[in-house]
Amino acid sequence: MSRSFEGTGLGLTLVKELIELHGGRIWVGSEAGKGSKFSFKLLVMPDKSTVFHKPK
């Protein structure tokens, strides 16, 4: 497969920086001839305004 144009290469750098700024991490796995898989993990905390409390 050939590309007609290429990017600047900043996309993954920016994504990595944003994920790490939010306390997450990003990693990649690849297999020759199959491609690469990029994964990330972020801690998700519920917004306090959407948490339902049981009435007392």
Short mmCIF file of C-alpha atoms in Angstrom, two decimals:
data_model
loop_
_atom_site.label_atom_id
_atom_site.label_comp_id
_atom_site.label_asym_id
_atom_site.label_seq_id
_atom_site.Cartn_x
_atom_site.Cartn_y
_atom_site.Cartn_z
CA MET A 1 0.00 0.00 0.00
CA SER A 2 1.40 3.42 -0.87
CA ARG A 3 0.33 6.81 0.42
CA SER A 4 -0.30 9.79 -1.81
CA PHE A 5 0.68 12.12 1.06
CA GLU A 6 2.00 11.90 4.61
CA GLY A 7 1.29 13.86 7.76
CA THR A 8 3.64 15.77 9.99
CA GLY A 9 3.95 12.95 12.53
CA LEU A 10 2.59 15.08 15.37
CA GLY A 11 -0.68 13.18 15.90
CA LEU A 12 0.58 10.43 18.19
CA THR A 13 2.85 12.83 20.05
CA LEU A 14 -0.12 15.09 20.82
CA VAL A 15 -2.35 12.17 21.80
CA LYS A 16 0.34 10.79 24.12
CA GLU A 17 0.81 14.17 25.78
CA LEU A 18 -2.94 14.69 26.30
CA ILE A 19 -3.46 11.20 27.71
CA GLU A 20 -0.51 11.54 30.09
CA LEU A 21 -1.67 15.01 31.21
CA HIS A 22 -4.92 13.33 32.29
CA GLY A 23 -3.06 10.65 34.25
CA GLY A 24 -3.46 7.93 31.65
CA ARG A 25 -1.08 5.89 29.57
CA ILE A 26 -0.83 4.79 25.95
CA TRP A 27 0.92 1.79 24.41
CA VAL A 28 1.28 0.09 21.05
CA GLY A 29 1.52 -3.48 19.85
CA SER A 30 2.33 -4.49 16.30
CA GLU A 31 2.62 -7.56 14.11
CA ALA A 32 4.55 -7.62 10.87
CA GLY A 33 2.15 -7.72 7.94
CA LYS A 34 -0.88 -7.09 10.16
CA GLY A 35 -0.39 -3.54 11.38
CA SER A 36 -0.35 -1.80 14.74
CA LYS A 37 -2.84 -1.52 17.58
CA PHE A 38 -2.75 1.58 19.77
CA SER A 39 -4.43 1.35 23.17
CA PHE A 40 -4.87 3.79 26.01
CA LYS A 41 -6.21 3.82 29.53
CA LEU A 42 -7.78 6.75 31.37
CA LEU A 43 -9.28 6.97 34.83
CA VAL A 44 -12.89 8.05 34.51
CA MET A 45 -14.49 9.67 37.51
CA PRO A 46 -18.22 10.45 37.55
CA ASP A 47 -19.25 14.07 37.57
CA LYS A 48 -20.53 14.85 41.08
CA SER A 49 -23.64 16.50 39.63
CA THR A 50 -24.70 13.23 37.99
CA VAL A 51 -24.15 10.93 40.97
CA PHE A 52 -27.41 9.85 42.53
CA HIS A 53 -27.61 9.58 46.31
CA LYS A 54 -30.13 7.53 48.26
CA PRO A 55 -32.50 9.70 50.27
CA LYS A 56 -32.04 9.44 54.04
#
